[in-house]
mmCIF file of C-alpha atoms and ligand atoms in Angstrom:
data_model
loop_
_atom_site.group_PDB
_atom_site.id
_atom_site.type_symbol
_atom_site.label_atom_id
_atom_site.label_comp_id
_atom_site.label_asym_id
_atom_site.label_seq_id
_atom_site.Cartn_x
_atom_site.Cartn_y
_atom_site.Cartn_z
ATOM 1 C CA UNK Y 1 83.501 53.628 320.519
ATOM 2 C CA UNK Y 2 80.862 53.097 318.141
ATOM 3 C CA UNK Y 3 81.092 51.090 314.955
ATOM 4 C CA UNK Y 4 78.863 50.389 311.893
ATOM 5 C CA UNK Y 5 78.976 46.781 310.735
ATOM 6 C CA UNK Y 6 78.055 45.692 307.268
ATOM 7 C CA UNK Y 7 77.431 42.244 306.121
ATOM 8 C CA UNK Y 8 76.640 40.939 302.646
ATOM 9 C CA UNK Y 9 78.730 38.072 301.995
ATOM 10 C CA UNK Y 10 75.847 35.418 301.479
ATOM 11 C CA UNK Y 11 72.042 35.927 301.377
ATOM 12 C CA UNK Y 12 71.688 38.273 304.508
ATOM 13 C CA UNK Y 13 71.794 42.040 303.983
ATOM 14 C CA UNK Y 14 72.753 43.200 307.398
ATOM 15 C CA UNK Y 15 73.773 46.458 309.266
ATOM 16 C CA UNK Y 16 74.288 47.158 313.112
ATOM 17 C CA UNK Y 17 75.782 49.620 315.346
ATOM 18 C CA UNK Y 18 77.616 48.323 318.179
ATOM 19 C CA UNK Y 19 79.639 50.038 321.013
ATOM 20 C CA UNK Y 20 82.802 48.886 322.754
ATOM 21 C CA UNK Y 21 84.034 50.719 325.990
ATOM 22 C CA UNK Y 22 87.659 50.987 326.997
ATOM 23 C CA UNK Y 23 87.330 47.963 329.258
ATOM 24 C CA UNK Y 24 86.434 45.773 326.143
ATOM 25 C CA UNK Y 25 82.803 45.358 327.057
ATOM 26 C CA UNK Y 26 80.187 45.881 324.253
ATOM 27 C CA UNK Y 27 76.704 46.808 323.620
ATOM 28 C CA UNK Y 28 74.469 46.334 320.732
ATOM 29 C CA UNK Y 29 72.462 49.533 319.749
ATOM 30 C CA UNK Y 30 70.948 48.247 316.716
ATOM 31 C CA UNK Y 31 70.744 45.060 314.540
ATOM 32 C CA UNK Y 32 68.914 44.945 311.221
ATOM 33 C CA UNK Y 33 68.964 41.673 309.158
ATOM 34 C CA UNK Y 34 67.110 41.239 305.937
ATOM 35 C CA UNK Y 35 67.092 37.568 304.594
ATOM 36 C CA UNK Y 36 66.789 36.940 300.760
ATOM 37 C CA UNK Y 37 65.535 33.447 301.688
ATOM 38 C CA UNK Y 38 62.278 33.885 299.579
ATOM 39 C CA UNK Y 39 64.222 35.379 296.575
ATOM 40 C CA UNK Y 40 66.349 32.291 296.356
ATOM 41 C CA UNK Y 41 63.982 29.666 297.148
ATOM 42 C CA UNK Y 42 62.451 29.027 293.644
ATOM 43 C CA UNK Y 43 66.129 27.970 292.620
ATOM 44 C CA UNK Y 44 66.774 25.619 295.652
ATOM 45 C CA UNK Y 45 69.809 27.507 296.724
ATOM 46 C CA UNK Y 46 71.675 30.955 296.935
ATOM 47 C CA UNK Y 47 71.991 32.293 293.255
ATOM 48 C CA UNK Y 48 75.251 34.567 293.562
ATOM 49 C CA UNK Y 49 74.258 37.153 291.051
ATOM 50 C CA UNK Y 50 70.785 37.490 292.320
ATOM 51 C CA UNK Y 51 72.190 37.870 295.744
ATOM 52 C CA UNK Y 52 74.513 40.732 294.726
ATOM 53 C CA UNK Y 53 71.746 42.471 293.075
ATOM 54 C CA UNK Y 54 69.323 42.141 296.050
ATOM 55 C CA UNK Y 55 72.185 43.552 298.368
ATOM 56 C CA UNK Y 56 72.506 46.731 295.922
ATOM 57 C CA UNK Y 57 68.686 47.153 296.197
ATOM 58 C CA UNK Y 58 68.483 46.896 300.111
ATOM 59 C CA UNK Y 59 71.750 47.804 301.775
ATOM 60 C CA UNK Y 60 71.115 51.569 301.893
ATOM 61 C CA UNK Y 61 67.927 51.263 303.725
ATOM 62 C CA UNK Y 62 69.196 48.597 306.085
ATOM 63 C CA UNK Y 63 72.036 50.926 306.964
ATOM 64 C CA UNK Y 64 69.645 53.953 307.696
ATOM 65 C CA UNK Y 65 67.404 51.647 309.631
ATOM 66 C CA UNK Y 66 70.519 50.557 311.817
ATOM 67 C CA UNK Y 67 71.367 54.214 312.387
ATOM 68 C CA UNK Y 68 67.698 55.259 313.158
ATOM 69 C CA UNK Y 69 67.251 52.173 315.657
ATOM 70 C CA UNK Y 70 70.386 53.098 317.266
ATOM 71 C CA UNK Y 71 68.965 56.502 317.785
ATOM 72 C CA UNK Y 72 72.024 58.240 316.277
ATOM 73 C CA UNK Y 73 73.088 60.100 313.059
ATOM 74 C CA UNK Y 74 75.521 57.994 310.991
ATOM 75 C CA UNK Y 75 78.142 60.712 311.145
ATOM 76 C CA UNK Y 76 78.310 59.801 314.729
ATOM 77 C CA UNK Y 77 80.010 56.314 314.544
ATOM 78 C CA UNK Y 78 83.833 56.080 315.138
ATOM 79 C CA UNK Y 79 84.526 53.739 312.384
ATOM 80 C CA UNK Y 80 82.769 51.758 309.420
ATOM 81 C CA UNK Y 81 83.600 47.824 309.391
ATOM 82 C CA UNK Y 82 82.399 45.470 306.418
ATOM 83 C CA UNK Y 83 82.842 41.964 305.534
ATOM 84 C CA UNK Y 84 85.480 41.956 302.887
ATOM 85 C CA UNK Y 85 85.556 38.085 302.563
ATOM 86 C CA UNK Y 86 85.378 35.005 302.491
ATOM 87 C CA UNK Y 87 81.912 35.010 300.495
ATOM 88 C CA UNK Y 88 80.009 35.292 297.323
ATOM 89 C CA UNK Y 89 82.122 37.889 295.733
ATOM 90 C CA UNK Y 90 79.457 40.109 294.262
ATOM 91 C CA UNK Y 91 77.833 40.552 297.475
ATOM 92 C CA UNK Y 92 81.066 41.237 299.307
ATOM 93 C CA UNK Y 93 81.955 43.966 296.803
ATOM 94 C CA UNK Y 94 78.576 45.669 297.402
ATOM 95 C CA UNK Y 95 79.189 45.675 301.143
ATOM 96 C CA UNK Y 96 82.850 46.739 301.037
ATOM 97 C CA UNK Y 97 82.332 49.366 298.444
ATOM 98 C CA UNK Y 98 79.390 50.919 300.357
ATOM 99 C CA UNK Y 99 81.544 50.960 303.547
ATOM 100 C CA UNK Y 100 84.377 52.578 301.495
ATOM 101 C CA UNK Y 101 81.871 55.372 300.120
ATOM 102 C CA UNK Y 102 80.610 56.035 303.637
ATOM 103 C CA UNK Y 103 84.098 56.052 305.391
ATOM 104 C CA UNK Y 104 85.279 58.491 302.645
ATOM 105 C CA UNK Y 105 82.011 60.668 302.829
ATOM 106 C CA UNK Y 106 82.140 61.018 306.712
ATOM 107 C CA UNK Y 107 85.896 60.875 307.156
ATOM 108 C CA UNK Y 108 85.734 57.762 309.379
ATOM 109 C CA UNK Y 109 88.191 54.824 309.428
ATOM 110 C CA UNK Y 110 87.474 51.751 307.517
ATOM 111 C CA UNK Y 111 87.869 48.074 308.911
ATOM 112 C CA UNK Y 112 87.766 45.272 306.300
ATOM 113 C CA UNK Y 113 86.563 42.262 308.399
ATOM 114 C CA UNK Y 114 87.108 38.519 307.723
ATOM 115 C CA UNK Y 115 83.743 36.892 308.063
ATOM 116 C CA UNK Y 116 85.000 34.140 310.023
ATOM 117 C CA UNK Y 117 86.885 36.534 312.425
ATOM 118 C CA UNK Y 118 83.492 37.921 313.033
ATOM 119 C CA UNK Y 119 81.857 34.728 313.900
ATOM 120 C CA UNK Y 120 84.795 33.919 316.109
ATOM 121 C CA UNK Y 121 84.945 37.145 318.257
ATOM 122 C CA UNK Y 122 81.096 37.241 318.816
ATOM 123 C CA UNK Y 123 81.255 35.416 321.998
ATOM 124 C CA UNK Y 124 83.412 38.250 323.457
ATOM 125 C CA UNK Y 125 80.628 40.514 322.934
ATOM 126 C CA UNK Y 126 77.985 38.227 324.262
ATOM 127 C CA UNK Y 127 79.791 36.552 327.113
ATOM 128 C CA UNK Y 128 82.929 38.878 327.666
ATOM 129 C CA UNK Y 129 85.277 35.825 327.121
ATOM 130 C CA UNK Y 130 88.855 36.193 327.480
ATOM 131 C CA UNK Y 131 91.437 34.599 325.083
ATOM 132 C CA UNK Y 132 92.346 31.798 324.416
ATOM 133 C CA UNK Y 133 89.249 29.868 323.560
ATOM 134 C CA UNK Y 134 88.309 27.056 321.148
ATOM 135 C CA UNK Y 135 85.849 27.793 318.474
ATOM 136 C CA UNK Y 136 83.649 25.416 316.399
ATOM 137 C CA UNK Y 137 82.099 27.193 313.473
ATOM 138 C CA UNK Y 138 79.384 25.242 311.617
ATOM 139 C CA UNK Y 139 77.470 26.922 308.871
ATOM 140 C CA UNK Y 140 76.348 26.589 305.458
ATOM 141 C CA UNK Y 141 79.748 27.488 304.109
ATOM 142 C CA UNK Y 142 82.063 26.367 307.019
ATOM 143 C CA UNK Y 143 82.935 23.663 309.357
ATOM 144 C CA UNK Y 144 86.019 24.300 311.342
ATOM 145 C CA UNK Y 145 87.771 24.151 314.607
ATOM 146 C CA UNK Y 146 89.852 27.300 315.627
ATOM 147 C CA UNK Y 147 91.935 28.229 318.264
ATOM 148 C CA UNK Y 148 91.394 32.018 319.006
ATOM 149 C CA UNK Y 149 94.405 33.199 320.814
ATOM 150 C CA UNK Y 150 93.736 36.905 320.369
ATOM 151 C CA UNK Y 151 92.396 39.536 317.816
ATOM 152 C CA UNK Y 152 94.086 38.386 314.465
ATOM 153 C CA UNK Y 153 95.709 35.242 316.041
ATOM 154 C CA UNK Y 154 93.822 32.272 314.820
ATOM 155 C CA UNK Y 155 95.045 28.683 314.391
ATOM 156 C CA UNK Y 156 92.905 26.335 312.209
ATOM 157 C CA UNK Y 157 92.808 22.909 313.900
ATOM 158 C CA UNK Y 158 90.493 21.157 311.489
ATOM 159 C CA UNK Y 159 88.263 21.865 308.718
ATOM 160 C CA UNK Y 160 85.925 20.039 306.203
ATOM 161 C CA UNK Y 161 87.609 18.275 303.326
ATOM 162 C CA UNK Y 162 84.476 18.390 301.246
ATOM 163 C CA UNK Y 163 80.849 19.727 302.323
ATOM 164 C CA UNK Y 164 80.354 22.096 305.230
ATOM 165 C CA UNK Y 165 77.873 20.693 307.736
ATOM 166 C CA UNK Y 166 75.078 23.010 307.111
ATOM 167 C CA UNK Y 167 75.435 22.239 303.355
ATOM 168 C CA UNK Y 168 75.022 18.475 304.172
ATOM 169 C CA UNK Y 169 71.847 19.187 305.950
ATOM 170 C CA UNK Y 170 70.681 21.383 302.989
ATOM 171 C CA UNK Y 171 71.497 18.624 300.712
ATOM 172 C CA UNK Y 172 69.676 15.778 302.785
ATOM 173 C CA UNK Y 173 66.780 18.289 302.856
ATOM 174 C CA UNK Y 174 66.730 18.875 299.117
ATOM 175 C CA UNK Y 175 66.931 15.217 298.610
ATOM 176 C CA UNK Y 176 63.975 14.520 300.615
ATOM 177 C CA UNK Y 177 61.977 17.284 298.746
ATOM 178 C CA UNK Y 178 61.887 19.548 302.066
ATOM 179 C CA UNK Y 179 61.980 23.287 302.083
ATOM 180 C CA UNK Y 180 64.840 25.659 302.467
ATOM 181 C CA UNK Y 181 66.944 26.339 304.554
ATOM 182 C CA UNK Y 182 67.034 22.470 304.886
ATOM 183 C CA UNK Y 183 68.743 22.456 308.413
ATOM 184 C CA UNK Y 184 65.685 23.406 310.515
ATOM 185 C CA UNK Y 185 63.354 21.125 308.245
ATOM 186 C CA UNK Y 186 65.593 18.107 308.780
ATOM 187 C CA UNK Y 187 65.644 18.818 312.554
ATOM 188 C CA UNK Y 188 61.808 19.117 312.595
ATOM 189 C CA UNK Y 189 61.303 15.815 310.825
ATOM 190 C CA UNK Y 190 64.017 14.149 312.857
ATOM 191 C CA UNK Y 191 61.905 14.609 316.104
ATOM 192 C CA UNK Y 192 59.511 12.073 315.010
ATOM 193 C CA UNK Y 193 61.818 9.612 313.269
ATOM 194 C CA UNK Y 194 63.901 6.675 314.411
ATOM 195 C CA UNK Y 195 67.387 7.545 314.869
ATOM 196 C CA UNK Y 196 68.509 3.947 314.778
ATOM 197 C CA UNK Y 197 66.793 2.759 311.635
ATOM 198 C CA UNK Y 198 69.861 3.766 309.477
ATOM 199 C CA UNK Y 199 73.422 3.033 310.282
ATOM 200 C CA UNK Y 200 74.971 5.908 308.174
ATOM 201 C CA UNK Y 201 78.769 6.175 307.944
ATOM 202 C CA UNK Y 202 81.016 8.542 310.120
ATOM 203 C CA UNK Y 203 83.848 9.349 307.749
ATOM 204 C CA UNK Y 204 87.218 9.923 309.025
ATOM 205 C CA UNK Y 205 86.126 9.260 312.783
ATOM 206 C CA UNK Y 206 88.661 6.595 313.289
ATOM 207 C CA UNK Y 207 91.478 8.840 312.237
ATOM 208 C CA UNK Y 208 93.509 10.844 314.687
ATOM 209 C CA UNK Y 209 92.663 14.453 313.151
ATOM 210 C CA UNK Y 210 90.063 17.257 313.626
ATOM 211 C CA UNK Y 211 89.032 17.462 309.939
ATOM 212 C CA UNK Y 212 85.487 16.560 308.854
ATOM 213 C CA UNK Y 213 83.964 14.853 305.902
ATOM 214 C CA UNK Y 214 80.328 14.827 305.073
ATOM 215 C CA UNK Y 215 80.033 14.184 301.425
ATOM 216 C CA UNK Y 216 80.247 10.253 301.966
ATOM 217 C CA UNK Y 217 77.564 10.527 304.338
ATOM 218 C CA UNK Y 218 75.373 12.565 302.192
ATOM 219 C CA UNK Y 219 75.970 9.707 299.523
ATOM 220 C CA UNK Y 220 74.806 7.087 301.914
ATOM 221 C CA UNK Y 221 71.650 9.054 302.683
ATOM 222 C CA UNK Y 222 70.848 9.211 298.911
ATOM 223 C CA UNK Y 223 71.505 5.382 298.402
ATOM 224 C CA UNK Y 224 69.316 4.640 301.382
ATOM 225 C CA UNK Y 225 66.621 6.724 300.255
ATOM 226 C CA UNK Y 226 66.780 5.267 296.715
ATOM 227 C CA UNK Y 227 66.610 1.866 297.989
ATOM 228 C CA UNK Y 228 63.386 2.289 299.596
ATOM 229 C CA UNK Y 229 61.603 4.718 297.344
ATOM 230 C CA UNK Y 230 58.906 6.031 297.187
ATOM 231 C CA UNK Y 231 59.525 7.287 300.785
ATOM 232 C CA UNK Y 232 56.597 7.445 303.128
ATOM 233 C CA UNK Y 233 56.746 10.300 305.692
ATOM 234 C CA UNK Y 234 57.842 7.775 308.263
ATOM 235 C CA UNK Y 235 60.725 6.871 306.065
ATOM 236 C CA UNK Y 236 61.749 10.380 305.632
ATOM 237 C CA UNK Y 237 61.547 11.108 309.387
ATOM 238 C CA UNK Y 238 63.779 8.042 310.103
ATOM 239 C CA UNK Y 239 66.237 9.123 307.641
ATOM 240 C CA UNK Y 240 66.406 12.864 308.955
ATOM 241 C CA UNK Y 241 66.688 11.283 312.565
ATOM 242 C CA UNK Y 242 69.421 8.696 311.617
ATOM 243 C CA UNK Y 243 71.428 11.334 309.597
ATOM 244 C CA UNK Y 244 71.190 13.770 312.617
ATOM 245 C CA UNK Y 245 72.348 10.979 315.027
ATOM 246 C CA UNK Y 246 75.443 10.348 312.734
ATOM 247 C CA UNK Y 247 76.533 14.111 312.475
ATOM 248 C CA UNK Y 248 75.741 14.670 316.169
ATOM 249 C CA UNK Y 249 78.188 11.755 317.015
ATOM 250 C CA UNK Y 250 80.699 13.059 314.455
ATOM 251 C CA UNK Y 251 80.779 16.635 315.732
ATOM 252 C CA UNK Y 252 80.780 15.437 319.302
ATOM 253 C CA UNK Y 253 83.721 13.009 319.019
ATOM 254 C CA UNK Y 254 85.650 15.518 317.335
ATOM 255 C CA UNK Y 255 84.982 18.185 319.991
ATOM 256 C CA UNK Y 256 86.045 15.800 322.619
ATOM 257 C CA UNK Y 257 89.332 15.430 320.578
ATOM 258 C CA UNK Y 258 89.730 19.090 320.153
ATOM 259 C CA UNK Y 259 89.173 19.966 323.941
ATOM 260 C CA UNK Y 260 91.717 17.193 324.751
ATOM 261 C CA UNK Y 261 94.211 18.799 322.418
ATOM 262 C CA UNK Y 262 93.418 22.238 323.943
ATOM 263 C CA UNK Y 263 93.877 20.872 327.560
ATOM 264 C CA UNK Y 264 97.182 19.322 326.329
ATOM 265 C CA UNK Y 265 98.679 22.447 325.016
ATOM 266 C CA UNK Y 266 97.169 24.915 327.652
ATOM 267 C CA UNK Y 267 96.988 22.914 330.837
ATOM 268 C CA UNK Y 268 96.699 26.036 332.916
ATOM 269 C CA UNK Y 269 93.751 27.483 330.893
ATOM 270 C CA UNK Y 270 90.138 26.766 331.826
ATOM 271 C CA UNK Y 271 88.931 25.281 328.467
ATOM 272 C CA UNK Y 272 86.042 26.966 326.688
ATOM 273 C CA UNK Y 273 84.295 25.853 323.525
ATOM 274 C CA UNK Y 274 82.492 28.375 321.671
ATOM 275 C CA UNK Y 275 79.914 27.335 318.964
ATOM 276 C CA UNK Y 276 78.896 29.582 316.080
ATOM 277 C CA UNK Y 277 77.339 29.389 312.671
ATOM 278 C CA UNK Y 278 73.629 28.458 311.762
ATOM 279 C CA UNK Y 279 73.962 24.799 312.546
ATOM 280 C CA UNK Y 280 74.579 25.795 316.346
ATOM 281 C CA UNK Y 281 70.741 26.231 316.261
ATOM 282 C CA UNK Y 282 70.449 22.388 315.972
ATOM 283 C CA UNK Y 283 69.407 21.042 319.446
ATOM 284 C CA UNK Y 284 70.594 17.492 318.989
ATOM 285 C CA UNK Y 285 74.040 18.619 318.022
ATOM 286 C CA UNK Y 286 73.913 21.347 320.841
ATOM 287 C CA UNK Y 287 73.214 18.361 323.119
ATOM 288 C CA UNK Y 288 76.052 16.415 321.905
ATOM 289 C CA UNK Y 289 78.468 19.161 322.348
ATOM 290 C CA UNK Y 290 77.250 20.046 325.884
ATOM 291 C CA UNK Y 291 77.934 16.308 326.797
ATOM 292 C CA UNK Y 292 81.371 16.596 325.166
ATOM 293 C CA UNK Y 293 82.220 19.743 326.897
ATOM 294 C CA UNK Y 294 80.902 18.539 330.405
ATOM 295 C CA UNK Y 295 83.083 15.374 329.806
ATOM 296 C CA UNK Y 296 86.036 17.495 329.258
ATOM 297 C CA UNK Y 297 85.249 19.822 332.077
ATOM 298 C CA UNK Y 298 85.041 22.706 329.812
ATOM 299 C CA UNK Y 299 82.395 25.526 329.375
ATOM 300 C CA UNK Y 300 80.137 25.511 326.398
ATOM 301 C CA UNK Y 301 79.201 29.040 325.130
ATOM 302 C CA UNK Y 302 76.556 29.409 322.480
ATOM 303 C CA UNK Y 303 75.689 32.870 321.584
ATOM 304 C CA UNK Y 304 72.125 33.662 321.029
ATOM 305 C CA UNK Y 305 71.051 32.168 317.715
ATOM 306 C CA UNK Y 306 70.488 35.211 315.839
ATOM 307 C CA UNK Y 307 74.077 36.264 316.379
ATOM 308 C CA UNK Y 308 75.380 32.869 315.527
ATOM 309 C CA UNK Y 309 73.834 33.305 312.046
ATOM 310 C CA UNK Y 310 75.081 35.839 309.651
ATOM 311 C CA UNK Y 311 74.384 39.509 310.995
ATOM 312 C CA UNK Y 312 75.853 42.912 311.011
ATOM 313 C CA UNK Y 313 76.549 43.048 314.908
ATOM 314 C CA UNK Y 314 79.473 40.504 314.596
ATOM 315 C CA UNK Y 315 81.043 42.674 311.901
ATOM 316 C CA UNK Y 316 80.677 45.951 313.885
ATOM 317 C CA UNK Y 317 82.132 44.107 316.907
ATOM 318 C CA UNK Y 318 85.178 42.659 314.939
ATOM 319 C CA UNK Y 319 85.595 45.974 313.531
ATOM 320 C CA UNK Y 320 85.419 47.670 317.141
ATOM 321 C CA UNK Y 321 88.112 44.938 318.483
ATOM 322 C CA UNK Y 322 90.472 45.820 315.428
ATOM 323 C CA UNK Y 323 89.936 49.610 315.787
ATOM 324 C CA UNK Y 324 90.842 49.464 319.554
ATOM 325 C CA UNK Y 325 94.109 48.157 318.413
ATOM 326 C CA UNK Y 326 94.461 50.954 315.774
ATOM 327 C CA UNK Y 327 94.099 48.315 313.122
ATOM 328 C CA UNK Y 328 92.525 49.896 310.152
ATOM 329 C CA UNK Y 329 92.454 49.475 306.334
ATOM 330 C CA UNK Y 330 93.265 51.579 303.287
ATOM 331 C CA UNK Y 331 90.573 52.310 300.406
ATOM 332 C CA UNK Y 332 92.868 50.062 298.296
ATOM 333 C CA UNK Y 333 91.763 46.760 300.382
ATOM 334 C CA UNK Y 334 90.294 44.209 297.883
ATOM 335 C CA UNK Y 335 87.134 42.077 298.538
ATOM 336 C CA UNK Y 336 88.133 38.280 298.597
ATOM 337 C CA UNK Y 337 86.131 35.312 297.775
ATOM 338 C CA UNK Y 338 88.557 33.246 299.604
ATOM 339 C CA UNK Y 339 90.266 34.283 302.870
ATOM 340 C CA UNK Y 340 91.272 31.682 305.329
ATOM 341 C CA UNK Y 341 91.392 32.761 308.952
ATOM 342 C CA UNK Y 342 94.975 31.754 309.398
ATOM 343 C CA UNK Y 343 96.171 33.428 306.280
ATOM 344 C CA UNK Y 344 99.455 35.580 306.834
ATOM 345 C CA UNK Y 345 97.550 38.851 305.964
ATOM 346 C CA UNK Y 346 95.045 38.191 308.862
ATOM 347 C CA UNK Y 347 96.297 41.391 310.585
ATOM 348 C CA UNK Y 348 98.864 42.430 313.063
ATOM 349 C CA UNK Y 349 98.359 39.489 315.490
ATOM 350 C CA UNK Y 350 97.546 41.254 318.676
ATOM 351 C CA UNK Y 351 96.691 39.171 321.625
ATOM 352 C CA UNK Y 352 94.783 40.657 324.561
HETATM 353 O O1 KG4 E 1 75.568 30.876 309.468
HETATM 354 P P1 KG4 E 1 74.478 30.738 308.602
HETATM 355 O O2 KG4 E 1 73.074 31.349 308.902
HETATM 356 O O3 KG4 E 1 74.864 31.039 307.110
HETATM 357 C C1 KG4 E 1 76.131 30.768 306.467
HETATM 358 O O4 KG4 E 1 76.088 29.703 305.995
HETATM 359 O O5 KG4 E 1 77.091 31.793 306.803
HETATM 360 O O6 KG4 E 1 74.188 29.014 308.325
HETATM 361 C C2 KG4 E 1 73.091 28.596 307.470
HETATM 362 C C3 KG4 E 1 73.295 26.993 307.624
HETATM 363 C C4 KG4 E 1 72.217 26.386 306.644
HETATM 364 O O7 KG4 E 1 73.014 25.301 306.024
HETATM 365 C C5 KG4 E 1 71.186 25.906 307.487
HETATM 366 O O8 KG4 E 1 70.479 24.676 306.806
HETATM 367 C C6 KG4 E 1 71.938 25.526 308.615
HETATM 368 O O9 KG4 E 1 72.638 26.609 308.944
HETATM 369 N N1 KG4 E 1 70.957 25.382 309.791
HETATM 370 C C7 KG4 E 1 70.670 24.211 310.654
HETATM 371 C C8 KG4 E 1 69.680 24.652 311.703
HETATM 372 N N2 KG4 E 1 69.376 26.059 311.384
HETATM 373 C C9 KG4 E 1 70.189 26.382 310.347
HETATM 374 N N3 KG4 E 1 71.214 23.151 310.572
HETATM 375 C C10 KG4 E 1 70.859 22.238 311.287
HETATM 376 N N4 KG4 E 1 70.062 22.438 312.138
HETATM 377 C C11 KG4 E 1 69.300 23.588 312.393
HETATM 378 N N5 KG4 E 1 68.477 23.737 313.397
HETATM 379 ZN ZN1 ZN E 2 78.453 33.096 308.362
#
């Protein structure tokens, strides 16, 4: 089957066409992403109203390009999938309403996709993974460990009690006057810095839980920067390197604990840790996770970075996985700003 996927929940306008055969193998026919980065840059962060308007301006062209690059008329798809949440509600409404209109006009089934589920299932497309596996989702909006048991079967094992990890990178970058998005800038500066100059706190690390907290760390970075202001280039690089060392240690320690829990609950399953979200691009964190996985005898799977950040492929693929189970949505389905992955309305709970 062939699915169109539409993603508009944050600052990427994206559409893609993906196939899934009866064996569960997938193929990407097209993948079009338009970032709004430069539109939001003057404001130092994503402006929701501006994002929604920009999605309105561009989404129809992006969808047309996705069909053209796949070499097929839109009417040949077997279903229309769109992110229905969680995310910035104005943008989600643009994508979901467009999907409803297309589904109605073309007479195709509609699949309302949870954005987090789309991230969670991507590794089945890219690496053909079987259930269950452990997911670490680290993006600008989310930091969570999720046990992925099946399509619609998710157990959240830990989340952030304040900032998301990508958000912490972005705030540190902003504090240091670096560009957006902050994560890659902090990583670039960190390469030349001394990771041991500052000993930043590792909140919650001594506690026996899989949750994250990054806001205390961000405050510690601010206080350290204020104490030595004005900052030289060297100071800024040392702060970035020390911050990155702290978060790498936090994430790796948590991953070790999550993999230990996985092994304890499912001793007969070969453990797999999947990393998704924009922060998966960070090489220091990736190295820490690789070591944690090796230590636990687990396989680490990081899908190609363009499929870890927001894109239409993951939405089309999640739509295909749901459609394969006969799980479609009515036109009365609502866009949701909040939609936790383990909410009761997450679907039928099929395990395959
Ligand atoms: O998944 P994503 O593209 O968008 C969502 O948040 O859904 O993730 C973007 C986040 C931003 O906070 C960005 O600063 C962070 O991922 N990020 C990074 C790196 N590349 C992107 N953080 C650390 N190191 C990176 N290399
Ligand atoms: Zn995302």
